[in-house]
Short mmCIF file of C-alpha atoms and ligand atoms in Angstrom, two decimals:
data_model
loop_
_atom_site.label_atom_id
_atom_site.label_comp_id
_atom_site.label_asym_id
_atom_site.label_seq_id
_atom_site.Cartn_x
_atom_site.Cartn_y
_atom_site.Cartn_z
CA UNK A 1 -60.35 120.02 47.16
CA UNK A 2 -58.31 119.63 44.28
CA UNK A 3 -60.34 118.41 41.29
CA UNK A 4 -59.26 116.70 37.84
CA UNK A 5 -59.08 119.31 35.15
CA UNK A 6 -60.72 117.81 31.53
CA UNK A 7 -58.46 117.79 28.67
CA UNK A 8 -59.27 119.20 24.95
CA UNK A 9 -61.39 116.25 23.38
CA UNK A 10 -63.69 116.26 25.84
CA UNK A 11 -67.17 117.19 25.58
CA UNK A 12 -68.17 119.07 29.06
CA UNK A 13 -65.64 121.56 27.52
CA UNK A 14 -67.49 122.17 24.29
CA UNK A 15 -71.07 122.61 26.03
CA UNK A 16 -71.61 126.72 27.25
CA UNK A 17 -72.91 126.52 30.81
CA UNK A 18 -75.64 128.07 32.59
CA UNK A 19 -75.91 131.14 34.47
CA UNK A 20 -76.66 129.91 38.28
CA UNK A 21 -79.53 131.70 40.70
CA UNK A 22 -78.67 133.53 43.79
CA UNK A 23 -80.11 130.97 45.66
CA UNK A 24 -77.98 128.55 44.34
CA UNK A 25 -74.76 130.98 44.73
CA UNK A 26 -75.95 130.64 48.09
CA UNK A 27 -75.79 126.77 48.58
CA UNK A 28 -73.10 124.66 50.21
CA UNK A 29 -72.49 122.42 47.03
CA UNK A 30 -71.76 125.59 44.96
CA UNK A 31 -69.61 127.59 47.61
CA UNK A 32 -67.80 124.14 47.58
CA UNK A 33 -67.41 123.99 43.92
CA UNK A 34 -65.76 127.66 44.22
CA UNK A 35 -63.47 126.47 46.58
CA UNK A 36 -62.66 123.13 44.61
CA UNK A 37 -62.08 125.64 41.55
CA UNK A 38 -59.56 128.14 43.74
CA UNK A 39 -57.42 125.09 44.95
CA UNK A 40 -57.57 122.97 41.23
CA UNK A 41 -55.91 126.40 39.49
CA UNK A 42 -53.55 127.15 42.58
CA UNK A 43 -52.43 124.04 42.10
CA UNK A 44 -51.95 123.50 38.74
CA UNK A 45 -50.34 127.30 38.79
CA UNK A 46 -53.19 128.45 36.38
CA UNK A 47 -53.93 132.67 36.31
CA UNK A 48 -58.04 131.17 36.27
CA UNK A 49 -60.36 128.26 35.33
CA UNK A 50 -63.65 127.59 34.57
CA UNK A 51 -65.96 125.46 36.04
CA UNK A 52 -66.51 123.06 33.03
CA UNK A 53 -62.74 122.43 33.44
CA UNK A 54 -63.30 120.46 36.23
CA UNK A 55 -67.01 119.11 34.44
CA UNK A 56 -69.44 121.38 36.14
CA UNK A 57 -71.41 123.03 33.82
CA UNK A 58 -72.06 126.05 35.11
CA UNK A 59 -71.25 130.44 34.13
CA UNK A 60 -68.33 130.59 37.50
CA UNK A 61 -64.36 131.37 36.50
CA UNK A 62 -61.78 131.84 39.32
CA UNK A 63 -58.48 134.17 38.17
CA UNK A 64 -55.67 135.02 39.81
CA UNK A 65 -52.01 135.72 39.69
CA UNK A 66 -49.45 136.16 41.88
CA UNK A 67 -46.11 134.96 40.64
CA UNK A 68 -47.08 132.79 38.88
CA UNK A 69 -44.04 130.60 37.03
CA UNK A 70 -46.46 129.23 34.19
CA UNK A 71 -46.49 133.11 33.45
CA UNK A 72 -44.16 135.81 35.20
CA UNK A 73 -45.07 138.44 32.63
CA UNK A 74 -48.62 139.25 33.20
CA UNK A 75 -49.53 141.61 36.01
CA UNK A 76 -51.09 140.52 39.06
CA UNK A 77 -54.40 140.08 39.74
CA UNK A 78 -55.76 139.59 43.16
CA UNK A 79 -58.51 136.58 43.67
CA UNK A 80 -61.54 136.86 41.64
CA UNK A 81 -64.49 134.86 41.95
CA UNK A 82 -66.22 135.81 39.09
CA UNK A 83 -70.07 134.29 38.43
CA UNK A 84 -72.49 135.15 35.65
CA UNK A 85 -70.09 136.91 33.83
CA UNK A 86 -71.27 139.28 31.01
CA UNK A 87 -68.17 140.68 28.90
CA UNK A 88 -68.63 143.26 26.16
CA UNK A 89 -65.74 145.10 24.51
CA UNK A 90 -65.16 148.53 24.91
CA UNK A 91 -63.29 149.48 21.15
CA UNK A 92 -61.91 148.23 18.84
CA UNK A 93 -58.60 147.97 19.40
CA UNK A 94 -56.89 144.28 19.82
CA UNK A 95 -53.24 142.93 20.39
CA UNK A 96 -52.11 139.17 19.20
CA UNK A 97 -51.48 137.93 23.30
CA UNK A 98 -49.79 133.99 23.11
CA UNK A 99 -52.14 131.92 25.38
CA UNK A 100 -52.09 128.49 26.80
CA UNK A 101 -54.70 126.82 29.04
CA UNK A 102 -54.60 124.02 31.59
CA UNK A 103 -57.01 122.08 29.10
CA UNK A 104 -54.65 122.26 26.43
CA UNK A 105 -51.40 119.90 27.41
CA UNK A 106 -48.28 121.89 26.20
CA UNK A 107 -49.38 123.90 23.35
CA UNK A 108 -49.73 127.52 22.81
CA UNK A 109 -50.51 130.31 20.89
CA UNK A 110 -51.12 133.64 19.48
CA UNK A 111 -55.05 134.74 19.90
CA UNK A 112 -56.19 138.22 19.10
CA UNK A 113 -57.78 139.61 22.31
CA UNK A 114 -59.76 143.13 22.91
CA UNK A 115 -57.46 145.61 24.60
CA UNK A 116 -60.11 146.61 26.77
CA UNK A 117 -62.91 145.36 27.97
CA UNK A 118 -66.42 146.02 30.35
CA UNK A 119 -67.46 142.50 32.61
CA UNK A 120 -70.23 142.87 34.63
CA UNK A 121 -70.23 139.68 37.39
CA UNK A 122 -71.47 138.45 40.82
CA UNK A 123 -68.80 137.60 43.23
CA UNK A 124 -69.02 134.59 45.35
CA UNK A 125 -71.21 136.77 48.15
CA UNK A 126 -73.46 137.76 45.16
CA UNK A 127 -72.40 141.41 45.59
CA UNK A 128 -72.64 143.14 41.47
CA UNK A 129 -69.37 144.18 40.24
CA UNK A 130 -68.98 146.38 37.00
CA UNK A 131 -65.30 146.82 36.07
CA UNK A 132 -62.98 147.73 33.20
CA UNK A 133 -60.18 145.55 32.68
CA UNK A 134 -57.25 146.02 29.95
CA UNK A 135 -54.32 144.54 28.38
CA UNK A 136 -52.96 141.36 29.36
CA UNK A 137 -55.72 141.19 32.65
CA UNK A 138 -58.59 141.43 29.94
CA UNK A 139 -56.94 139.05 27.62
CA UNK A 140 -57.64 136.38 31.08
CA UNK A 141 -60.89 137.47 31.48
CA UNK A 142 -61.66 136.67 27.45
CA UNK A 143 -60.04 133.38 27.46
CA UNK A 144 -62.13 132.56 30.95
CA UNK A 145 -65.62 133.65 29.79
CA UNK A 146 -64.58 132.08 26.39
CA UNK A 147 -64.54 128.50 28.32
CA UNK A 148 -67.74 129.11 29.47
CA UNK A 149 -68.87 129.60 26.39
CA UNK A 150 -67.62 126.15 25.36
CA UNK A 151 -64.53 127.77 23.33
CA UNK A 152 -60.79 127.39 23.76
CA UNK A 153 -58.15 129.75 22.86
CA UNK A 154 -57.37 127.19 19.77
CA UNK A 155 -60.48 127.80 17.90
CA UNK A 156 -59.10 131.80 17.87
CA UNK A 157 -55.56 131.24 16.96
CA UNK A 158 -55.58 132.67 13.73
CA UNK A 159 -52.33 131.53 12.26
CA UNK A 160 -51.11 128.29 13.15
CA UNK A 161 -48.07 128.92 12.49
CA UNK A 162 -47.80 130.82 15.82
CA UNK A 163 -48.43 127.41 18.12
CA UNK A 164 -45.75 126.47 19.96
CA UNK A 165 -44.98 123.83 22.36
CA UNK A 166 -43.83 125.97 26.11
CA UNK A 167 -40.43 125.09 25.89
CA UNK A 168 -40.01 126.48 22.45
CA UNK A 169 -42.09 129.63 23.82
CA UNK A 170 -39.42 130.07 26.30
CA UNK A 171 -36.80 129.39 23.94
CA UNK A 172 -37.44 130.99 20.84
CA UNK A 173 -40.76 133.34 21.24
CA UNK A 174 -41.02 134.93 24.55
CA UNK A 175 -38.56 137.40 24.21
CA UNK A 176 -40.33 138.48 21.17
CA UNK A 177 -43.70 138.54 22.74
CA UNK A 178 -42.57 140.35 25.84
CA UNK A 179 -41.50 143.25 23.41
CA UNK A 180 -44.61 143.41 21.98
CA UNK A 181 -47.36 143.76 25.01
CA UNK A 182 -44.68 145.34 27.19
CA UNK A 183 -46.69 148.57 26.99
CA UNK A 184 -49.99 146.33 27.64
CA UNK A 185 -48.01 145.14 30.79
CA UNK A 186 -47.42 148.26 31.97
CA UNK A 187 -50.81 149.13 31.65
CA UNK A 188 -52.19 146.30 32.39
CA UNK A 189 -54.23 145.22 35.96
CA UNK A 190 -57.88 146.62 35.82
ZN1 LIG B 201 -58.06 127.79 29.58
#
């Protein structure tokens, strides 16, 4: 079921959530909130969203892209039902990647992200995964653990100069931006 996603202002997105029990992995109610989370970002053409998006407080992100139009650049990345996530970087290199969020009506821009990074999660079967991601792929995972941390990419946006509304992205920054994480793109997926 699609759900209503809560807007910046709004408290739920402020509060970190809690990490959830196998047993309740296991229950209807929270295999239905992974659902309600899969079909709220497919159809809002997010690349993820956290649960307190839609006002459950709780440690579960769904990502995914697949040509997606809100952003064509970043490399795909097949469904991920991602709960209990721990994220750690792996160095300490970073790249400036221009974000936006489903949260944050029109507005983006430029956060400093880890390059690379370790997440350790449950999927939605409660099977451990323990993966690497990089580039543009581990800039998502950042900005989805961030949420359920209670942060948004605007708290991290270190100049403001760099917000932009998405048409003036389009018009006057992307090309820009494409140039520099082109070789993240290349190397990007996990
Ligand atoms: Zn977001």
């Amino acid at each position: 079921m699609i759900r209503g996603i809560m807007t910046i202002g709004h408290p739920v997105l402020r509060q970190p959530t809690r990490r959830i029990t196998i047993d309740e992995l296991h229950s209807p109610a929270m295999q239905q909130l992974i659902d309600d989370l899969i079909d709220t970002m497919r159809n809002a053409n997010g690349a993820g969203i956290a649960a307190n998006q839609i006002g459950e407080g709780v440690r579960i992100t769904v990502i995914e892209v697949n040509d997606n139009p809100r952003y064509p650049y970043k490399p795909k990345i097949p469904l991920t039902v991602v709960v209990n996530p721990v994220i750690e970087a792996i160095d300490d290199e970073s790249v400036d990647i221009n974000e936006g969020c489903l949260s944050v009506s029109n507005l983006r821009g430029d956060v400093s992200r880890h390059v690379a990074v370790r997440v350790r999660y449950l999927d939605r079967a409660g099977n451990e995964h323990d993966e690497i991601k990089r580039g543009l792929t581990a800039g998502t995972f950042q900005h989805e653990c961030d949420h359920l941390d209670g942060k948004l990419f605007v708290d991290r946006v270190s100049d403001p100069a760099t917000l932009t509304t998405w048409e003036n992205f389009e018009k006057f920054h992307r090309a820009a931006f494409i140039a520099r994480i082109t070789k993240f793109v290349e190397h990007g997926g996990s």
